[in-house]
Amino acid sequence: MSNVSETPEVRVRFCPSPTGTPHVGLIRTALFNWAFARHVGGKVVFRVEDTDAARDSEESYESLLEALRWLGLDWDEGPEVGGPHEPYRQSLRRSVHEDIAKRLFAADELYESFSTNDEVEARRRAAGQDPKLGYDNFDRDLTDEQKAAFRADGREPVLRLRMPDSDITWTDLVRGEITFKAGSTPDPVMVRANGVPLYPFVNPVDDALMGITHVLRGEDLLPSTPRQIGLYQALQRIGVTGFTPEFGHLPTVTGDGNKKLSKRDPQSNLFHYRDLGFLPEGLLNYLALLGWSIAEDNDIFSVEEMYAAFDIAKVSSNPARFDLKKAEAINGTHLRALPVEQFTSAALPYLAADGVLPAEPSAEQVAQLAAIAPLVQERLALLSEASDMVRFLFAAEESFTPEPASAAKALGPDAEPVLRAAIDSLQALDEWTTEAIQDALKTSLVDGLGLKPKKAFAPVRVAVTGRTVSPPLYESMELLGKDRSIGRLLRALGAA
RNA sequence: GGCGUGUUCGUCCAGUGGUCAGGACGUCGGAUUCUCACUCCGGAAACACGGGUUCGACUCCCGUACGCGCUGCCA
């Protein structure tokens, strides 16, 4: 304990492998790592574990970067920003790994193992044991003669880690003390016979080399921690690192069942939520709630507030189910809290994607959008819902048709006198304002025809906006303009 | 099978020996209202089970049940 005075800076890492699209569980892990580091002013290392040639892809790598950028989760070292431990793409670190493996082998921390799976299984059975117990450490003390005999047979050895013969215990940052009994983890393969180092080797080695102090990862990795610690101890003995990091195992994010949200499940795709119209801050807020809470009586917070308050020790150890409804509600409150200009520009790409507006709207369209934005902002939970709300405003008159379901509800034969009266009173207006429209409609329909407001306005609403659900009617009509509004009423009348 | 881990309203999170067990989403009812939404008010809704320890357990211990994860020369 001579070095106690030096308090190493906190360094966490986010080390996904680029297979498929970014998973919300993965992002939750990234978020917690990020918040943990930011809370204490530590560093975030982003390392890409692209050593599975069969499954990794460049597109997937790009989408990982895109996902983190979209969410605003930044990193201090890694792709595109560099850092003192380059390279940060694991596939480029092969020679480093081979060198460490060589040193570990020279120190007898790694040993040559020739056993085939069949042989291991046969020995387990012969001993009356369950073959599922795995490797039996048979090759630990092979003599040179035995090894030579295997080689003479044409067999090439894998390299296995000599696991410690003692219990392995650590204090998990989220779960407390965890112990695995000595002998419960068979000596794991670290390097293939063909010389390719494997994930269980390369991941801890890179963590050690990069000075990672805290490993926060999914609960599914918990059973692999003993071999990780075993490797770390060996690495310390040969002087590659001076310490073993702290571990914290985050609860699983589950889907509708209580099983881990599958990579295949569309619900697990981060971009699915962006497409639905989640705001980065809304999604992040919800993700933060999966295993953590900022306070007993508050669920709504910004990323800044999150990392300011984040405490890994307060993370729950229960699996958390992804609840879309709650996520939407959280997003809705972030959406409503946005300054209207920001809401408008956030909604624009969705409107363009739905063909409601061109990608480059005209000045007039921009003005119209700005005018209606405050009316729709408070009735959305997701940006993708904006299209149906405002489509009527931007639709060309020739192509405008009320939605069939809404028309069936409100534009039946009963609607005829209502529409007629509405048209008459509106045509008489010389001033086209919300107030004037409201007065005209109220006097002609409610007072004049003696209808209940609900009955009176439904046909007008559907005729003008095309839907039974719309932004406020009078304001909508004012924005639409007198000619277009009355034109739509006339056409509805013709169809009624 | 073995090892590990988990178990508070339908869901997520609080609660760390004495609370009418709290909040949020959802749900139900109501108010407001031109629809929807927002907002507001109110209701229903949980400590897996069994033993201990204790004057007293949701809280501590043990066991059972059930869930989940891992058990690869994938990552």
Short mmCIF file of N, CA and C in Angstrom, two decimals, chain A residues 321-440:
data_model
loop_
_atom_site.label_atom_id
_atom_site.label_comp_id
_atom_site.label_asym_id
_atom_site.label_seq_id
_atom_site.Cartn_x
_atom_site.Cartn_y
_atom_site.Cartn_z
N ARG A 321 -38.16 -3.78 -17.16
CA ARG A 321 -38.87 -3.96 -18.42
C ARG A 321 -39.01 -2.64 -19.15
N PHE A 322 -38.76 -2.68 -20.44
CA PHE A 322 -38.92 -1.48 -21.25
C PHE A 322 -40.40 -1.25 -21.50
N ASP A 323 -40.93 -0.15 -20.97
CA ASP A 323 -42.36 0.14 -21.05
C ASP A 323 -42.57 1.32 -22.00
N LEU A 324 -42.99 1.01 -23.21
CA LEU A 324 -43.12 2.04 -24.24
C LEU A 324 -44.06 3.16 -23.81
N LYS A 325 -45.16 2.79 -23.15
CA LYS A 325 -46.13 3.80 -22.72
C LYS A 325 -45.51 4.83 -21.80
N LYS A 326 -44.74 4.35 -20.87
CA LYS A 326 -44.11 5.30 -19.95
C LYS A 326 -43.05 6.12 -20.68
N ALA A 327 -42.33 5.45 -21.56
CA ALA A 327 -41.31 6.16 -22.33
C ALA A 327 -41.96 7.30 -23.12
N GLU A 328 -43.11 7.02 -23.70
CA GLU A 328 -43.81 8.05 -24.47
C GLU A 328 -44.26 9.19 -23.58
N ALA A 329 -44.75 8.86 -22.41
CA ALA A 329 -45.22 9.89 -21.50
C ALA A 329 -44.06 10.80 -21.08
N ILE A 330 -42.93 10.18 -20.79
CA ILE A 330 -41.74 10.97 -20.42
C ILE A 330 -41.34 11.86 -21.59
N ASN A 331 -41.34 11.26 -22.77
CA ASN A 331 -40.98 12.03 -23.95
C ASN A 331 -41.94 13.20 -24.16
N GLY A 332 -43.23 12.94 -23.96
CA GLY A 332 -44.24 13.98 -24.12
C GLY A 332 -43.97 15.17 -23.23
N THR A 333 -43.54 14.94 -22.02
CA THR A 333 -43.33 16.10 -21.17
C THR A 333 -42.07 16.86 -21.60
N HIS A 334 -41.09 16.15 -22.13
CA HIS A 334 -39.92 16.86 -22.68
C HIS A 334 -40.31 17.66 -23.93
N LEU A 335 -41.18 17.05 -24.71
CA LEU A 335 -41.63 17.70 -25.94
C LEU A 335 -42.37 19.00 -25.63
N ARG A 336 -43.24 18.94 -24.66
CA ARG A 336 -44.03 20.11 -24.30
C ARG A 336 -43.17 21.21 -23.69
N ALA A 337 -42.09 20.79 -23.05
CA ALA A 337 -41.23 21.77 -22.38
C ALA A 337 -40.31 22.50 -23.35
N LEU A 338 -40.24 22.01 -24.57
CA LEU A 338 -39.36 22.63 -25.55
C LEU A 338 -39.85 24.02 -25.96
N PRO A 339 -38.91 24.97 -26.14
CA PRO A 339 -39.31 26.24 -26.75
C PRO A 339 -39.94 25.91 -28.10
N VAL A 340 -40.95 26.64 -28.47
CA VAL A 340 -41.72 26.26 -29.65
C VAL A 340 -40.88 26.22 -30.93
N GLU A 341 -39.89 27.08 -31.03
CA GLU A 341 -39.04 27.06 -32.23
C GLU A 341 -38.27 25.74 -32.30
N GLN A 342 -37.81 25.28 -31.16
CA GLN A 342 -37.08 24.02 -31.15
C GLN A 342 -38.00 22.85 -31.48
N PHE A 343 -39.20 22.93 -30.94
CA PHE A 343 -40.17 21.88 -31.25
C PHE A 343 -40.41 21.85 -32.75
N THR A 344 -40.57 23.02 -33.33
CA THR A 344 -40.86 23.11 -34.76
C THR A 344 -39.73 22.52 -35.60
N SER A 345 -38.52 22.88 -35.28
CA SER A 345 -37.44 22.34 -36.11
C SER A 345 -37.24 20.86 -35.86
N ALA A 346 -37.56 20.40 -34.66
CA ALA A 346 -37.45 18.97 -34.38
C ALA A 346 -38.51 18.20 -35.16
N ALA A 347 -39.66 18.82 -35.34
CA ALA A 347 -40.77 18.13 -36.01
C ALA A 347 -40.60 18.11 -37.53
N LEU A 348 -39.92 19.11 -38.05
CA LEU A 348 -39.81 19.25 -39.50
C LEU A 348 -39.35 18.00 -40.25
N PRO A 349 -38.29 17.33 -39.80
CA PRO A 349 -37.86 16.11 -40.52
C PRO A 349 -38.94 15.04 -40.57
N TYR A 350 -39.74 14.96 -39.53
CA TYR A 350 -40.81 13.96 -39.51
C TYR A 350 -41.89 14.33 -40.51
N LEU A 351 -42.20 15.62 -40.59
CA LEU A 351 -43.21 16.08 -41.54
C LEU A 351 -42.73 15.84 -42.97
N ALA A 352 -41.44 16.05 -43.16
CA ALA A 352 -40.89 15.82 -44.49
C ALA A 352 -40.92 14.33 -44.83
N ALA A 353 -40.55 13.52 -43.86
CA ALA A 353 -40.53 12.07 -44.09
C ALA A 353 -41.94 11.55 -44.43
N ASP A 354 -42.94 12.19 -43.86
CA ASP A 354 -44.32 11.75 -44.11
C ASP A 354 -44.92 12.44 -45.32
N GLY A 355 -44.15 13.26 -46.00
CA GLY A 355 -44.64 13.91 -47.20
C GLY A 355 -45.62 15.04 -46.92
N VAL A 356 -45.69 15.48 -45.68
CA VAL A 356 -46.59 16.59 -45.36
C VAL A 356 -46.01 17.90 -45.88
N LEU A 357 -44.72 18.00 -45.79
CA LEU A 357 -44.01 19.18 -46.27
C LEU A 357 -42.81 18.72 -47.09
N PRO A 358 -42.36 19.54 -48.01
CA PRO A 358 -41.12 19.21 -48.71
C PRO A 358 -39.94 19.35 -47.77
N ALA A 359 -38.84 18.73 -48.11
CA ALA A 359 -37.65 18.81 -47.26
C ALA A 359 -37.20 20.26 -47.10
N GLU A 360 -37.42 21.05 -48.16
CA GLU A 360 -37.08 22.48 -48.12
C GLU A 360 -38.37 23.27 -48.24
N PRO A 361 -39.06 23.51 -47.14
CA PRO A 361 -40.36 24.19 -47.23
C PRO A 361 -40.19 25.63 -47.70
N SER A 362 -41.24 26.14 -48.33
CA SER A 362 -41.22 27.55 -48.76
C SER A 362 -41.36 28.45 -47.54
N ALA A 363 -41.07 29.73 -47.76
CA ALA A 363 -41.18 30.68 -46.66
C ALA A 363 -42.60 30.69 -46.10
N GLU A 364 -43.56 30.58 -47.00
CA GLU A 364 -44.95 30.59 -46.56
C GLU A 364 -45.27 29.37 -45.71
N GLN A 365 -44.75 28.21 -46.16
CA GLN A 365 -44.98 26.98 -45.39
C GLN A 365 -44.33 27.06 -44.01
N VAL A 366 -43.15 27.64 -44.00
CA VAL A 366 -42.47 27.79 -42.72
C VAL A 366 -43.29 28.66 -41.78
N ALA A 367 -43.86 29.72 -42.33
CA ALA A 367 -44.67 30.62 -41.52
C ALA A 367 -45.92 29.92 -41.00
N GLN A 368 -46.55 29.16 -41.88
CA GLN A 368 -47.74 28.40 -41.49
C GLN A 368 -47.41 27.42 -40.37
N LEU A 369 -46.27 26.73 -40.56
CA LEU A 369 -45.85 25.74 -39.57
C LEU A 369 -45.59 26.40 -38.22
N ALA A 370 -44.94 27.55 -38.28
CA ALA A 370 -44.64 28.26 -37.04
C ALA A 370 -45.93 28.64 -36.33
N ALA A 371 -46.95 28.98 -37.14
CA ALA A 371 -48.21 29.41 -36.54
C ALA A 371 -48.98 28.26 -35.90
N ILE A 372 -48.90 27.09 -36.52
CA ILE A 372 -49.68 25.97 -35.97
C ILE A 372 -48.92 25.19 -34.92
N ALA A 373 -47.60 25.29 -34.93
CA ALA A 373 -46.78 24.51 -34.01
C ALA A 373 -47.24 24.58 -32.55
N PRO A 374 -47.47 25.78 -32.03
CA PRO A 374 -47.86 25.82 -30.61
C PRO A 374 -49.19 25.10 -30.35
N LEU A 375 -50.02 25.02 -31.37
CA LEU A 375 -51.31 24.36 -31.18
C LEU A 375 -51.19 22.84 -31.12
N VAL A 376 -50.17 22.30 -31.78
CA VAL A 376 -50.04 20.84 -31.77
C VAL A 376 -49.02 20.35 -30.74
N GLN A 377 -48.11 21.23 -30.38
CA GLN A 377 -47.05 20.80 -29.48
C GLN A 377 -47.57 20.15 -28.20
N GLU A 378 -48.61 20.71 -27.66
CA GLU A 378 -49.07 20.18 -26.38
C GLU A 378 -49.95 18.95 -26.50
N ARG A 379 -50.24 18.55 -27.74
CA ARG A 379 -51.05 17.33 -27.81
C ARG A 379 -50.31 16.14 -28.40
N LEU A 380 -48.98 16.17 -28.32
CA LEU A 380 -48.18 15.06 -28.83
C LEU A 380 -47.33 14.43 -27.74
N ALA A 381 -47.05 13.16 -27.92
CA ALA A 381 -46.04 12.51 -27.08
C ALA A 381 -44.83 12.19 -27.93
N LEU A 382 -45.06 12.04 -29.23
CA LEU A 382 -43.99 11.67 -30.16
C LEU A 382 -44.03 12.60 -31.36
N LEU A 383 -42.88 12.94 -31.87
CA LEU A 383 -42.81 13.84 -33.02
C LEU A 383 -43.49 13.26 -34.26
N SER A 384 -43.48 11.95 -34.38
CA SER A 384 -44.07 11.34 -35.57
C SER A 384 -45.58 11.57 -35.61
N GLU A 385 -46.17 11.94 -34.49
CA GLU A 385 -47.61 12.17 -34.46
C GLU A 385 -47.99 13.53 -35.04
N ALA A 386 -47.01 14.34 -35.29
CA ALA A 386 -47.29 15.70 -35.77
C ALA A 386 -47.94 15.69 -37.15
N SER A 387 -47.51 14.76 -37.99
CA SER A 387 -47.97 14.75 -39.37
C SER A 387 -49.49 14.73 -39.50
N ASP A 388 -50.11 13.82 -38.79
CA ASP A 388 -51.57 13.71 -38.90
C ASP A 388 -52.28 14.96 -38.39
N MET A 389 -51.62 15.66 -37.48
CA MET A 389 -52.23 16.85 -36.89
C MET A 389 -52.22 18.04 -37.85
N VAL A 390 -51.16 18.15 -38.61
CA VAL A 390 -51.02 19.37 -39.42
C VAL A 390 -51.20 19.15 -40.92
N ARG A 391 -51.41 17.92 -41.31
CA ARG A 391 -51.48 17.61 -42.74
C ARG A 391 -52.52 18.48 -43.46
N PHE A 392 -53.64 18.70 -42.82
CA PHE A 392 -54.73 19.45 -43.45
C PHE A 392 -54.30 20.85 -43.90
N LEU A 393 -53.37 21.44 -43.15
CA LEU A 393 -52.95 22.80 -43.45
C LEU A 393 -52.14 22.89 -44.73
N PHE A 394 -51.40 21.81 -45.00
CA PHE A 394 -50.49 21.86 -46.13
C PHE A 394 -50.99 21.08 -47.34
N ALA A 395 -52.13 20.45 -47.18
CA ALA A 395 -52.65 19.65 -48.29
C ALA A 395 -53.18 20.55 -49.41
N ALA A 396 -52.93 20.13 -50.64
CA ALA A 396 -53.49 20.86 -51.78
C ALA A 396 -55.00 20.61 -51.81
N GLU A 397 -55.77 21.64 -52.18
CA GLU A 397 -57.23 21.51 -52.14
C GLU A 397 -57.73 20.36 -53.02
N GLU A 398 -57.09 20.18 -54.17
CA GLU A 398 -57.55 19.13 -55.09
C GLU A 398 -57.47 17.76 -54.44
N SER A 399 -56.42 17.57 -53.65
CA SER A 399 -56.21 16.23 -53.13
C SER A 399 -56.74 16.05 -51.70
N PHE A 400 -57.26 17.12 -51.12
CA PHE A 400 -57.70 17.00 -49.74
C PHE A 400 -58.99 16.21 -49.61
N THR A 401 -58.95 15.18 -48.79
CA THR A 401 -60.15 14.39 -48.49
C THR A 401 -60.15 14.01 -47.02
N PRO A 402 -61.28 14.19 -46.36
CA PRO A 402 -61.34 13.77 -44.95
C PRO A 402 -61.07 12.27 -44.83
N GLU A 403 -60.49 11.89 -43.69
CA GLU A 403 -60.27 10.47 -43.44
C GLU A 403 -61.61 9.75 -43.42
N PRO A 404 -61.70 8.63 -44.08
CA PRO A 404 -62.97 7.90 -44.19
C PRO A 404 -63.63 7.62 -42.84
N ALA A 405 -62.84 7.19 -41.88
CA ALA A 405 -63.42 6.84 -40.58
C ALA A 405 -64.04 8.07 -39.92
N SER A 406 -63.34 9.19 -40.03
CA SER A 406 -63.86 10.42 -39.43
C SER A 406 -65.09 10.91 -40.19
N ALA A 407 -65.04 10.81 -41.50
CA ALA A 407 -66.17 11.23 -42.32
C ALA A 407 -67.41 10.41 -41.98
N ALA A 408 -67.21 9.12 -41.81
CA ALA A 408 -68.34 8.24 -41.49
C ALA A 408 -68.98 8.66 -40.17
N LYS A 409 -68.14 9.13 -39.26
CA LYS A 409 -68.64 9.51 -37.95
C LYS A 409 -69.37 10.86 -37.97
N ALA A 410 -68.85 11.80 -38.71
CA ALA A 410 -69.35 13.16 -38.57
C ALA A 410 -69.96 13.77 -39.83
N LEU A 411 -69.83 13.11 -40.96
CA LEU A 411 -70.34 13.73 -42.20
C LEU A 411 -71.49 12.94 -42.83
N GLY A 412 -72.33 12.39 -41.98
CA GLY A 412 -73.50 11.68 -42.49
C GLY A 412 -74.57 12.67 -42.89
N PRO A 413 -75.77 12.20 -43.19
CA PRO A 413 -76.89 13.06 -43.59
C PRO A 413 -77.22 14.16 -42.57
N ASP A 414 -77.03 13.83 -41.28
CA ASP A 414 -77.30 14.82 -40.23
C ASP A 414 -76.45 16.07 -40.39
N ALA A 415 -75.34 15.89 -41.07
CA ALA A 415 -74.39 17.00 -41.13
C ALA A 415 -74.83 18.10 -42.09
N GLU A 416 -75.70 17.75 -42.99
CA GLU A 416 -76.06 18.70 -44.05
C GLU A 416 -76.53 20.06 -43.55
N PRO A 417 -77.53 20.10 -42.69
CA PRO A 417 -77.97 21.42 -42.20
C PRO A 417 -76.89 22.16 -41.43
N VAL A 418 -76.06 21.38 -40.75
CA VAL A 418 -74.99 21.99 -39.96
C VAL A 418 -74.01 22.69 -40.90
N LEU A 419 -73.59 21.97 -41.92
CA LEU A 419 -72.62 22.52 -42.86
C LEU A 419 -73.20 23.74 -43.57
N ARG A 420 -74.46 23.62 -43.96
CA ARG A 420 -75.12 24.72 -44.66
C ARG A 420 -75.13 26.00 -43.81
N ALA A 421 -75.51 25.81 -42.56
CA ALA A 421 -75.57 26.96 -41.66
C ALA A 421 -74.18 27.54 -41.41
N ALA A 422 -73.23 26.65 -41.30
CA ALA A 422 -71.86 27.11 -41.05
C ALA A 422 -71.36 27.93 -42.24
N ILE A 423 -71.60 27.42 -43.42
CA ILE A 423 -71.15 28.12 -44.63
C ILE A 423 -71.79 29.50 -44.72
N ASP A 424 -73.07 29.55 -44.50
CA ASP A 424 -73.78 30.83 -44.59
C ASP A 424 -73.20 31.86 -43.63
N SER A 425 -73.01 31.43 -42.41
CA SER A 425 -72.55 32.41 -41.42
C SER A 425 -71.11 32.81 -41.66
N LEU A 426 -70.31 31.87 -42.16
CA LEU A 426 -68.90 32.20 -42.38
C LEU A 426 -68.71 33.08 -43.61
N GLN A 427 -69.54 32.85 -44.60
CA GLN A 427 -69.41 33.66 -45.81
C GLN A 427 -69.69 35.13 -45.52
N ALA A 428 -70.54 35.34 -44.55
CA ALA A 428 -70.93 36.72 -44.22
C ALA A 428 -69.82 37.49 -43.50
N LEU A 429 -68.80 36.78 -43.05
CA LEU A 429 -67.75 37.45 -42.28
C LEU A 429 -66.86 38.30 -43.16
N ASP A 430 -66.53 39.53 -42.69
CA ASP A 430 -65.54 40.28 -43.45
C ASP A 430 -64.22 40.23 -42.73
N GLU A 431 -64.25 39.73 -41.54
CA GLU A 431 -63.00 39.62 -40.80
C GLU A 431 -62.77 38.16 -40.46
N TRP A 432 -61.63 37.59 -40.91
CA TRP A 432 -61.38 36.14 -40.73
C TRP A 432 -60.41 35.92 -39.58
N THR A 433 -60.96 36.00 -38.39
CA THR A 433 -60.11 35.79 -37.22
C THR A 433 -60.72 34.69 -36.36
N THR A 434 -59.91 34.16 -35.49
CA THR A 434 -60.39 33.11 -34.59
C THR A 434 -61.67 33.54 -33.87
N GLU A 435 -61.65 34.77 -33.35
CA GLU A 435 -62.81 35.26 -32.58
C GLU A 435 -64.05 35.36 -33.46
N ALA A 436 -63.85 35.91 -34.65
CA ALA A 436 -64.99 36.09 -35.56
C ALA A 436 -65.56 34.74 -35.96
N ILE A 437 -64.67 33.80 -36.24
CA ILE A 437 -65.12 32.47 -36.65
C ILE A 437 -65.89 31.81 -35.52
N GLN A 438 -65.33 31.94 -34.33
CA GLN A 438 -65.97 31.33 -33.17
C GLN A 438 -67.37 31.91 -32.97
N ASP A 439 -67.48 33.25 -33.04
CA ASP A 439 -68.79 33.90 -32.87
C ASP A 439 -69.77 33.43 -33.92
N ALA A 440 -69.31 33.43 -35.15
CA ALA A 440 -70.19 33.06 -36.26
C ALA A 440 -70.72 31.64 -36.08
#
